[in-house]
Amino acid sequence: AAAALKPPSSGCGALCGSNPLPCGARLALAIGPVLNLLHLATGAISGTMARILISLFQVLRPLGDVFDITYPKIYRNFLVDIGVLELDFLSVNVTPLGCSIDLTFHHKLYSRTLVPLAVLLALYLFARFCSRVAQRLRDKEGAAKGSRDWEAARKWEGFGSSAIALALFLIFLLYPSTSAMIFSTFICEDIDDGQAYLRADYAINCASPEHQAATAYAIVMIFVFPVGTVGDATQTSAPSTTSRAV
């Protein structure tokens, strides 16, 4: 009766119960298939040929806006559709979100920069968590090389490596389009009425307080994406990328 009234344990014990398999190893087995599937999907998409094609599409998409080229409608629709390769889910032809909500260039700018930062931060924190769990498993008494705890630690390190690889792949997808959108904030055109309007969205007056705030925000984002991403890629180009990043 006393055992029946015993309150449930908290923390790791609540997750693992009385199973003799160590808690860290059980959690590794639980989330392993999901992360392995993500890792395989990332590897399949990020092959050499796939990277070349994705890079080609990333170059083609902003050319019309940068050089003010008017493409045929069918080609414009095609360029919008391949926006999914850059995770541009705010495009009208990719998702109905662009039709259901009145999105301005400013909304797209903020979402295009803040959402990736949140995702990359989450992946980084997860990689750090995996690294700490692996270290704790190795530091456990009796965790000799080849033991169950040691193998569980290796799995957690693999999860962290997959998270970092996924983050780098997302940066590869997002860097060109996000950088182009940031710099588009500064491109205005003078109209006959003497006012300057944003080329990417002619509903926005470049002299408006909202756009001035967006311009200041874009200046900060230049040091986060176009400059910061290149700097991060340079630092993580050595063979020990994952171990240092984690």
GROMACS .gro file of N, CA, C and O in nm, residues 65-181:
model
  468
   65ASP      N    1   1.470   4.117  -5.973
   65ASP     CA    2   1.454   4.233  -5.884
   65ASP      C    3   1.577   4.322  -5.885
   65ASP      O    4   1.567   4.445  -5.882
   66VAL      N    5   1.694   4.260  -5.889
   66VAL     CA    6   1.818   4.337  -5.883
   66VAL      C    7   1.835   4.422  -6.009
   66VAL      O    8   1.871   4.541  -6.002
   67PHE      N    9   1.810   4.363  -6.127
   67PHE     CA   10   1.833   4.434  -6.253
   67PHE      C   11   1.703   4.484  -6.317
   67PHE      O   12   1.705   4.528  -6.432
   68ASP      N   13   1.593   4.476  -6.242
   68ASP     CA   14   1.464   4.527  -6.289
   68ASP      C   15   1.425   4.465  -6.424
   68ASP      O   16   1.392   4.536  -6.521
   69ILE      N   17   1.430   4.331  -6.429
   69ILE     CA   18   1.397   4.258  -6.551
   69ILE      C   19   1.253   4.209  -6.541
   69ILE      O   20   1.211   4.154  -6.439
   70THR      N   21   1.177   4.227  -6.648
   70THR     CA   22   1.040   4.179  -6.653
   70THR      C   23   1.038   4.045  -6.727
   70THR      O   24   1.053   4.040  -6.849
   71TYR      N   25   1.021   3.937  -6.652
   71TYR     CA   26   1.019   3.803  -6.711
   71TYR      C   27   0.877   3.767  -6.757
   71TYR      O   28   0.778   3.824  -6.710
   72PRO      N   29   0.864   3.671  -6.849
   72PRO     CA   30   0.730   3.619  -6.884
   72PRO      C   31   0.662   3.561  -6.760
   72PRO      O   32   0.728   3.514  -6.667
   73LYS      N   33   0.529   3.563  -6.760
   73LYS     CA   34   0.453   3.521  -6.642
   73LYS      C   35   0.484   3.378  -6.602
   73LYS      O   36   0.499   3.347  -6.484
   74ILE      N   37   0.493   3.287  -6.698
   74ILE     CA   38   0.516   3.147  -6.665
   74ILE      C   39   0.651   3.128  -6.597
   74ILE      O   40   0.666   3.047  -6.506
   75TYR      N   41   0.752   3.207  -6.640
   75TYR     CA   42   0.884   3.197  -6.577
   75TYR      C   43   0.883   3.260  -6.439
   75TYR      O   44   0.947   3.211  -6.347
   76ARG      N   45   0.809   3.370  -6.422
   76ARG     CA   46   0.798   3.432  -6.290
   76ARG      C   47   0.733   3.336  -6.191
   76ARG      O   48   0.777   3.323  -6.077
   77ASN      N   49   0.627   3.266  -6.236
   77ASN     CA   50   0.562   3.169  -6.149
   77ASN      C   51   0.657   3.055  -6.112
   77ASN      O   52   0.656   3.006  -6.000
   78PHE      N   53   0.739   3.014  -6.208
   78PHE     CA   54   0.837   2.908  -6.181
   78PHE      C   55   0.938   2.952  -6.075
   78PHE      O   56   0.970   2.877  -5.983
   79LEU      N   57   0.985   3.075  -6.085
   79LEU     CA   58   1.082   3.126  -5.987
   79LEU      C   59   1.019   3.136  -5.848
   79LEU      O   60   1.085   3.112  -5.747
   80VAL      N   61   0.891   3.170  -5.843
   80VAL     CA   62   0.823   3.175  -5.714
   80VAL      C   63   0.806   3.036  -5.657
   80VAL      O   64   0.824   3.012  -5.537
   81ASP      N   65   0.773   2.939  -5.743
   81ASP     CA   66   0.751   2.802  -5.696
   81ASP      C   67   0.877   2.741  -5.638
   81ASP      O   68   0.871   2.666  -5.540
   82ILE      N   69   0.992   2.769  -5.699
   82ILE     CA   70   1.115   2.710  -5.647
   82ILE      C   71   1.163   2.782  -5.521
   82ILE      O   72   1.267   2.747  -5.466
   83GLY      N   73   1.085   2.880  -5.475
   83GLY     CA   74   1.118   2.945  -5.349
   83GLY      C   75   1.118   2.849  -5.232
   83GLY      O   76   1.178   2.876  -5.128
   84VAL      N   77   1.052   2.732  -5.249
   84VAL     CA   78   1.051   2.633  -5.142
   84VAL      C   79   1.192   2.581  -5.115
   84VAL      O   80   1.224   2.540  -5.004
   85LEU      N   81   1.281   2.586  -5.217
   85LEU     CA   82   1.419   2.543  -5.197
   85LEU      C   83   1.494   2.638  -5.104
   85LEU      O   84   1.596   2.601  -5.046
   86GLU      N   85   1.445   2.759  -5.091
   86GLU     CA   86   1.506   2.856  -5.001
   86GLU      C   87   1.422   2.873  -4.875
   86GLU      O   88   1.440   2.969  -4.801
   87LEU      N   89   1.327   2.784  -4.855
   87LEU     CA   90   1.237   2.789  -4.740
   87LEU      C   91   1.158   2.920  -4.739
   87LEU      O   92   1.127   2.975  -4.633
   88ASP      N   93   1.124   2.969  -4.860
   88ASP     CA   94   1.047   3.092  -4.872
   88ASP      C   95   0.899   3.056  -4.873
   88ASP      O   96   0.833   3.056  -4.976
   89PHE      N   97   0.845   3.026  -4.755
   89PHE     CA   98   0.707   2.979  -4.744
   89PHE      C   99   0.606   3.094  -4.742
   89PHE      O  100   0.487   3.070  -4.728
   90LEU      N  101   0.653   3.216  -4.755
   90LEU     CA  102   0.561   3.330  -4.759
   90LEU      C  103   0.523   3.367  -4.901
   90LEU      O  104   0.444   3.458  -4.921
   91SER      N  105   0.579   3.298  -4.999
   91SER     CA  106   0.543   3.326  -5.137
   91SER      C  107   0.401   3.279  -5.164
   91SER      O  108   0.358   3.176  -5.113
   92VAL      N  109   0.330   3.355  -5.246
   92VAL     CA  110   0.188   3.325  -5.271
   92VAL      C  111   0.171   3.189  -5.334
   92VAL      O  112   0.082   3.112  -5.298
   93ASN      N  113   0.258   3.152  -5.429
   93ASN     CA  114   0.240   3.027  -5.501
   93ASN      C  115   0.289   2.907  -5.422
   93ASN      O  116   0.264   2.793  -5.461
   94VAL      N  117   0.364   2.927  -5.316
   94VAL     CA  118   0.415   2.816  -5.237
   94VAL      C  119   0.316   2.776  -5.130
   94VAL      O  120   0.285   2.660  -5.110
   95THR      N  121   0.263   2.873  -5.057
   95THR     CA  122   0.162   2.846  -4.955
   95THR      C  123   0.053   2.951  -4.967
   95THR      O  124   0.075   3.061  -5.018
   96PRO      N  125  -0.067   2.920  -4.918
   96PRO     CA  126  -0.175   3.019  -4.923
   96PRO      C  127  -0.161   3.131  -4.821
   96PRO      O  128  -0.244   3.220  -4.815
   97LEU      N  129  -0.052   3.129  -4.743
   97LEU     CA  130  -0.035   3.231  -4.639
   97LEU      C  131  -0.025   3.370  -4.700
   97LEU      O  132  -0.077   3.467  -4.647
   98GLY      N  133   0.043   3.379  -4.816
   98GLY     CA  134   0.059   3.509  -4.880
   98GLY      C  135  -0.072   3.568  -4.927
   98GLY      O  136  -0.083   3.689  -4.943
   99CYS      N  137  -0.173   3.482  -4.951
   99CYS     CA  138  -0.304   3.531  -4.995
   99CYS      C  139  -0.396   3.563  -4.878
   99CYS      O  140  -0.477   3.655  -4.885
  100SER      N  141  -0.384   3.484  -4.771
  100SER     CA  142  -0.475   3.499  -4.658
  100SER      C  143  -0.437   3.615  -4.568
  100SER      O  144  -0.521   3.669  -4.496
  101ILE      N  145  -0.311   3.656  -4.569
  101ILE     CA  146  -0.264   3.765  -4.484
  101ILE      C  147  -0.200   3.873  -4.571
  101ILE      O  148  -0.127   3.842  -4.665
  102ASP      N  149  -0.231   3.996  -4.541
  102ASP     CA  150  -0.174   4.108  -4.616
  102ASP      C  151  -0.031   4.133  -4.567
  102ASP      O  152  -0.008   4.208  -4.472
  103LEU      N  153   0.064   4.069  -4.633
  103LEU     CA  154   0.204   4.077  -4.592
  103LEU      C  155   0.275   4.184  -4.674
  103LEU      O  156   0.266   4.187  -4.796
  104THR      N  157   0.346   4.270  -4.604
  104THR     CA  158   0.429   4.369  -4.671
  104THR      C  159   0.573   4.319  -4.674
  104THR      O  160   0.607   4.216  -4.615
  105PHE      N  161   0.656   4.395  -4.740
  105PHE     CA  162   0.799   4.361  -4.745
  105PHE      C  163   0.858   4.358  -4.605
  105PHE      O  164   0.944   4.275  -4.575
  106HIS      N  165   0.814   4.448  -4.520
  106HIS     CA  166   0.866   4.453  -4.384
  106HIS      C  167   0.835   4.324  -4.307
  106HIS      O  168   0.921   4.272  -4.235
  107HIS      N  169   0.711   4.272  -4.322
  107HIS     CA  170   0.677   4.146  -4.255
  107HIS      C  171   0.768   4.034  -4.303
  107HIS      O  172   0.816   3.953  -4.223
  108LYS      N  173   0.791   4.029  -4.433
  108LYS     CA  174   0.876   3.924  -4.488
  108LYS      C  175   1.021   3.940  -4.441
  108LYS      O  176   1.089   3.841  -4.414
  109LEU      N  177   1.066   4.064  -4.432
  109LEU     CA  178   1.203   4.088  -4.385
  109LEU      C  179   1.221   4.039  -4.242
  109LEU      O  180   1.318   3.969  -4.212
  110TYR      N  181   1.128   4.074  -4.154
  110TYR     CA  182   1.141   4.034  -4.014
  110TYR      C  183   1.130   3.882  -3.999
  110TYR      O  184   1.208   3.820  -3.925
  111SER      N  185   1.033   3.821  -4.069
  111SER     CA  186   1.017   3.676  -4.055
  111SER      C  187   1.133   3.602  -4.119
  111SER      O  188   1.178   3.498  -4.069
  112ARG      N  189   1.184   3.656  -4.230
  112ARG     CA  190   1.293   3.588  -4.302
  112ARG      C  191   1.423   3.591  -4.223
  112ARG      O  192   1.511   3.507  -4.246
  113THR      N  193   1.437   3.681  -4.131
  113THR     CA  194   1.560   3.691  -4.052
  113THR      C  195   1.544   3.636  -3.911
  113THR      O  196   1.634   3.569  -3.860
  114LEU      N  197   1.431   3.661  -3.847
  114LEU     CA  198   1.413   3.619  -3.708
  114LEU      C  199   1.383   3.470  -3.694
  114LEU      O  200   1.436   3.404  -3.603
  115VAL      N  201   1.299   3.416  -3.783
  115VAL     CA  202   1.266   3.273  -3.773
  115VAL      C  203   1.389   3.185  -3.792
  115VAL      O  204   1.412   3.094  -3.712
  116PRO      N  205   1.471   3.207  -3.896
  116PRO     CA  206   1.593   3.126  -3.907
  116PRO      C  207   1.686   3.139  -3.786
  116PRO      O  208   1.746   3.039  -3.744
  117LEU      N  209   1.696   3.258  -3.731
  117LEU     CA  210   1.781   3.275  -3.613
  117LEU      C  211   1.729   3.191  -3.497
  117LEU      O  212   1.807   3.129  -3.424
  118ALA      N  213   1.596   3.186  -3.480
  118ALA     CA  214   1.538   3.106  -3.373
  118ALA      C  215   1.564   2.958  -3.396
  118ALA      O  216   1.600   2.883  -3.302
  119VAL      N  217   1.550   2.912  -3.520
  119VAL     CA  218   1.574   2.770  -3.551
  119VAL      C  219   1.721   2.735  -3.531
  119VAL      O  220   1.754   2.631  -3.472
  120LEU      N  221   1.811   2.820  -3.580
  120LEU     CA  222   1.954   2.794  -3.565
  120LEU      C  223   1.996   2.795  -3.418
  120LEU      O  224   2.078   2.713  -3.375
  121LEU      N  225   1.937   2.885  -3.341
  121LEU     CA  226   1.966   2.888  -3.197
  121LEU      C  227   1.918   2.760  -3.130
  121LEU      O  228   1.989   2.703  -3.045
  122ALA      N  229   1.800   2.712  -3.169
  122ALA     CA  230   1.747   2.588  -3.111
  122ALA      C  231   1.838   2.470  -3.146
  122ALA      O  232   1.865   2.385  -3.059
  123LEU      N  233   1.885   2.464  -3.270
  123LEU     CA  234   1.975   2.355  -3.309
  123LEU      C  235   2.107   2.362  -3.234
  123LEU      O  236   2.163   2.260  -3.192
  124TYR      N  237   2.157   2.483  -3.215
  124TYR     CA  238   2.283   2.500  -3.141
  124TYR      C  239   2.267   2.456  -2.996
  124TYR      O  240   2.353   2.384  -2.942
  125LEU      N  241   2.158   2.498  -2.934
  125LEU     CA  242   2.135   2.460  -2.794
  125LEU      C  243   2.116   2.308  -2.782
  125LEU      O  244   2.162   2.247  -2.684
  126PHE      N  245   2.049   2.247  -2.880
  126PHE     CA  246   2.033   2.103  -2.877
  126PHE      C  247   2.168   2.033  -2.890
  126PHE      O  248   2.194   1.933  -2.822
  127ALA      N  249   2.255   2.086  -2.978
  127ALA     CA  250   2.389   2.027  -2.993
  127ALA      C  251   2.468   2.040  -2.864
  127ALA      O  252   2.539   1.946  -2.824
  128ARG      N  253   2.458   2.153  -2.796
  128ARG     CA  254   2.525   2.170  -2.667
  128ARG      C  255   2.470   2.072  -2.564
  128ARG      O  256   2.545   2.014  -2.485
  129PHE      N  257   2.338   2.054  -2.565
  129PHE     CA  258   2.276   1.959  -2.472
  129PHE      C  259   2.327   1.818  -2.498
  129PHE      O  260   2.361   1.745  -2.403
  130CYS      N  261   2.335   1.779  -2.625
  130CYS     CA  262   2.386   1.645  -2.658
  130CYS      C  263   2.530   1.628  -2.614
  130CYS      O  264   2.568   1.521  -2.563
  131SER      N  265   2.610   1.733  -2.630
  131SER     CA  266   2.749   1.726  -2.589
  131SER      C  267   2.762   1.707  -2.438
  131SER      O  268   2.843   1.627  -2.390
  132ARG      N  269   2.679   1.777  -2.360
  132ARG     CA  270   2.685   1.765  -2.215
  132ARG      C  271   2.637   1.629  -2.168
  132ARG      O  272   2.694   1.569  -2.076
  133VAL      N  273   2.530   1.577  -2.232
  133VAL     CA  274   2.481   1.443  -2.195
  133VAL      C  275   2.588   1.340  -2.223
  133VAL      O  276   2.613   1.250  -2.141
  134ALA      N  277   2.653   1.350  -2.339
  134ALA     CA  278   2.759   1.255  -2.374
  134ALA      C  279   2.874   1.262  -2.274
  134ALA      O  280   2.927   1.159  -2.232
  135GLN      N  281   2.910   1.383  -2.233
  135GLN     CA  282   3.019   1.397  -2.138
  135GLN      C  283   2.982   1.338  -2.002
  135GLN      O  284   3.064   1.272  -1.937
  136ARG      N  285   2.858   1.358  -1.959
  136ARG     CA  286   2.815   1.303  -1.831
  136ARG      C  287   2.812   1.151  -1.835
  136ARG      O  288   2.847   1.085  -1.736
  137LEU      N  289   2.771   1.094  -1.947
  137LEU     CA  290   2.771   0.949  -1.959
  137LEU      C  291   2.913   0.893  -1.953
  137LEU      O  292   2.937   0.787  -1.893
  138ARG      N  293   3.007   0.962  -2.012
  138ARG     CA  294   3.146   0.916  -2.009
  138ARG      C  295   3.208   0.933  -1.871
  138ARG      O  296   3.298   0.858  -1.832
  139ASP      N  297   3.162   1.035  -1.798
  139ASP     CA  298   3.218   1.061  -1.666
  139ASP      C  299   3.160   0.971  -1.558
  139ASP      O  300   3.208   0.972  -1.445
  140LYS      N  301   3.056   0.894  -1.592
  140LYS     CA  302   2.996   0.805  -1.493
  140LYS      C  303   3.095   0.697  -1.451
  140LYS      O  304   3.175   0.650  -1.530
  141GLU      N  305   3.085   0.657  -1.326
  141GLU     CA  306   3.175   0.555  -1.274
  141GLU      C  307   3.149   0.422  -1.345
  141GLU      O  308   3.036   0.376  -1.356
  142GLY      N  309   3.254   0.364  -1.394
  142GLY     CA  310   3.241   0.236  -1.464
  142GLY      C  311   3.210   0.249  -1.611
  142GLY      O  312   3.185   0.148  -1.678
  143ALA      N  313   3.209   0.371  -1.663
  143ALA     CA  314   3.179   0.391  -1.806
  143ALA      C  315   3.305   0.371  -1.888
  143ALA      O  316   3.364   0.466  -1.941
  144ALA      N  317   3.350   0.246  -1.897
  144ALA     CA  318   3.470   0.215  -1.973
  144ALA      C  319   3.438   0.213  -2.122
  144ALA      O  320   3.323   0.203  -2.163
  145LYS      N  321   3.544   0.221  -2.203
  145LYS     CA  322   3.526   0.219  -2.347
  145LYS      C  323   3.462   0.087  -2.389
  145LYS      O  324   3.508  -0.020  -2.351
  146GLY      N  325   3.355   0.097  -2.466
  146GLY     CA  326   3.283  -0.022  -2.508
  146GLY      C  327   3.164  -0.056  -2.421
  146GLY      O  328   3.085  -0.144  -2.456
  147SER      N  329   3.150   0.009  -2.306
  147SER     CA  330   3.037  -0.017  -2.217
  147SER      C  331   2.909   0.045  -2.275
  147SER      O  332   2.912   0.119  -2.372
  148ARG      N  333   2.798   0.015  -2.210
  148ARG     CA  334   2.670   0.066  -2.256
  148ARG      C  335   2.663   0.218  -2.248
  148ARG      O  336   2.613   0.285  -2.338
  149ASP      N  337   2.715   0.273  -2.139
  149ASP     CA  338   2.715   0.419  -2.125
  149ASP      C  339   2.804   0.484  -2.231
  149ASP      O  340   2.773   0.591  -2.284
  150TRP      N  341   2.916   0.419  -2.261
  150TRP     CA  342   3.008   0.474  -2.361
  150TRP      C  343   2.942   0.477  -2.499
  150TRP      O  344   2.953   0.575  -2.572
  151GLU      N  345   2.872   0.369  -2.534
  151GLU     CA  346   2.804   0.365  -2.662
  151GLU      C  347   2.690   0.467  -2.668
  151GLU      O  348   2.665   0.529  -2.772
  152ALA      N  349   2.620   0.484  -2.555
  152ALA     CA  350   2.514   0.586  -2.551
  152ALA      C  351   2.573   0.725  -2.570
  152ALA      O  352   2.514   0.810  -2.637
  153ALA      N  353   2.692   0.750  -2.512
  153ALA     CA  354   2.758   0.879  -2.529
  153ALA      C  355   2.792   0.904  -2.675
  153ALA      O  356   2.777   1.015  -2.726
  154ARG      N  357   2.836   0.799  -2.743
  154ARG     CA  358   2.867   0.813  -2.886
  154ARG      C  359   2.741   0.849  -2.966
  154ARG      O  360   2.746   0.930  -3.059
  155LYS      N  361   2.628   0.790  -2.929
  155LYS     CA  362   2.504   0.823  -2.999
  155LYS      C  363   2.465   0.968  -2.976
  155LYS      O  364   2.423   1.038  -3.068
  156TRP      N  365   2.478   1.015  -2.852
  156TRP     CA  366   2.444   1.155  -2.823
  156TRP      C  367   2.536   1.249  -2.901
  156TRP      O  368   2.492   1.354  -2.949
  157GLU      N  369   2.663   1.213  -2.912
  157GLU     CA  370   2.753   1.297  -2.992
  157GLU      C  371   2.711   1.298  -3.138
  157GLU      O  372   2.721   1.401  -3.206
  158GLY      N  373   2.663   1.183  -3.186
  158GLY     CA  374   2.614   1.178  -3.324
  158GLY      C  375   2.492   1.267  -3.345
  158GLY      O  376   2.479   1.332  -3.449
  159PHE      N  377   2.404   1.271  -3.243
  159PHE     CA  378   2.287   1.359  -3.253
  159PHE      C  379   2.330   1.505  -3.262
  159PHE      O  380   2.276   1.583  -3.339
  160GLY      N  381   2.429   1.541  -3.179
  160GLY     CA  382   2.478   1.678  -3.183
  160GLY      C  383   2.541   1.713  -3.317
  160GLY      O  384   2.521   1.822  -3.371
  161SER      N  385   2.615   1.615  -3.374
  161SER     CA  386   2.675   1.637  -3.506
  161SER      C  387   2.568   1.656  -3.613
  161SER      O  388   2.581   1.740  -3.701
  162SER      N  389   2.460   1.577  -3.603
  162SER     CA  390   2.351   1.590  -3.700
  162SER      C  391   2.284   1.726  -3.689
  162SER      O  392   2.247   1.787  -3.790
  163ALA      N  393   2.269   1.775  -3.566
  163ALA     CA  394   2.206   1.906  -3.546
  163ALA      C  395   2.291   2.016  -3.607
  163ALA      O  396   2.239   2.108  -3.673
  164ILE      N  397   2.423   2.008  -3.588
  164ILE     CA  398   2.513   2.109  -3.645
  164ILE      C  399   2.512   2.100  -3.797
  164ILE      O  400   2.510   2.202  -3.868
  165ALA      N  401   2.512   1.977  -3.851
  165ALA     CA  402   2.509   1.961  -3.996
  165ALA      C  403   2.380   2.018  -4.055
  165ALA      O  404   2.381   2.082  -4.160
  166LEU      N  405   2.269   1.995  -3.986
  166LEU     CA  406   2.142   2.049  -4.032
  166LEU      C  407   2.143   2.201  -4.028
  166LEU      O  408   2.093   2.268  -4.119
  167ALA      N  409   2.203   2.258  -3.924
  167ALA     CA  410   2.212   2.404  -3.913
  167ALA      C  411   2.295   2.463  -4.027
  167ALA      O  412   2.257   2.564  -4.088
  168LEU      N  413   2.407   2.398  -4.060
  168LEU     CA  414   2.490   2.448  -4.169
  168LEU      C  415   2.418   2.436  -4.303
  168LEU      O  416   2.431   2.523  -4.390
  169PHE      N  417   2.340   2.329  -4.320
  169PHE     CA  418   2.265   2.313  -4.444
  169PHE      C  419   2.156   2.419  -4.456
  169PHE      O  420   2.130   2.473  -4.565
  170LEU      N  421   2.091   2.452  -4.345
  170LEU     CA  422   1.990   2.558  -4.347
  170LEU      C  423   2.054   2.692  -4.383
  170LEU      O  424   1.996   2.772  -4.456
  171ILE      N  425   2.174   2.717  -4.330
  171ILE     CA  426   2.244   2.841  -4.364
  171ILE      C  427   2.272   2.845  -4.514
  171ILE      O  428   2.258   2.948  -4.580
  172PHE      N  429   2.312   2.729  -4.570
  172PHE     CA  430   2.337   2.720  -4.714
  172PHE      C  431   2.213   2.755  -4.794
  172PHE      O  432   2.219   2.824  -4.897
  173LEU      N  433   2.096   2.709  -4.749
  173LEU     CA  434   1.972   2.737  -4.820
  173LEU      C  435   1.928   2.883  -4.805
  173LEU      O  436   1.878   2.944  -4.899
  174LEU      N  437   1.948   2.937  -4.686
  174LEU     CA  438   1.891   3.068  -4.655
  174LEU      C  439   1.982   3.185  -4.689
  174LEU      O  440   1.933   3.297  -4.708
  175TYR      N  441   2.111   3.162  -4.697
  175TYR     CA  442   2.205   3.274  -4.709
  175TYR      C  443   2.179   3.364  -4.830
  175TYR      O  444   2.167   3.487  -4.815
  176PRO      N  445   2.167   3.311  -4.953
  176PRO     CA  446   2.152   3.403  -5.068
  176PRO      C  447   2.023   3.484  -5.063
  176PRO      O  448   2.025   3.606  -5.081
  177SER      N  449   1.910   3.416  -5.043
  177SER     CA  450   1.782   3.487  -5.047
  177SER      C  451   1.766   3.584  -4.931
  177SER      O  452   1.713   3.694  -4.947
  178THR      N  453   1.812   3.543  -4.813
  178THR     CA  454   1.801   3.631  -4.697
  178THR      C  455   1.891   3.754  -4.713
  178THR      O  456   1.850   3.866  -4.683
  179SER      N  457   2.010   3.733  -4.764
  179SER     CA  458   2.101   3.846  -4.787
  179SER      C  459   2.042   3.940  -4.892
  179SER      O  460   2.049   4.063  -4.877
  180ALA      N  461   1.984   3.883  -4.999
  180ALA     CA  462   1.925   3.967  -5.103
  180ALA      C  463   1.808   4.049  -5.048
  180ALA      O  464   1.792   4.166  -5.082
  181MET      N  465   1.728   3.987  -4.961
  181MET     CA  466   1.615   4.060  -4.903
  181MET      C  467   1.663   4.173  -4.812
  181MET      O  468   1.607   4.283  -4.811
   0.00000   0.00000   0.00000
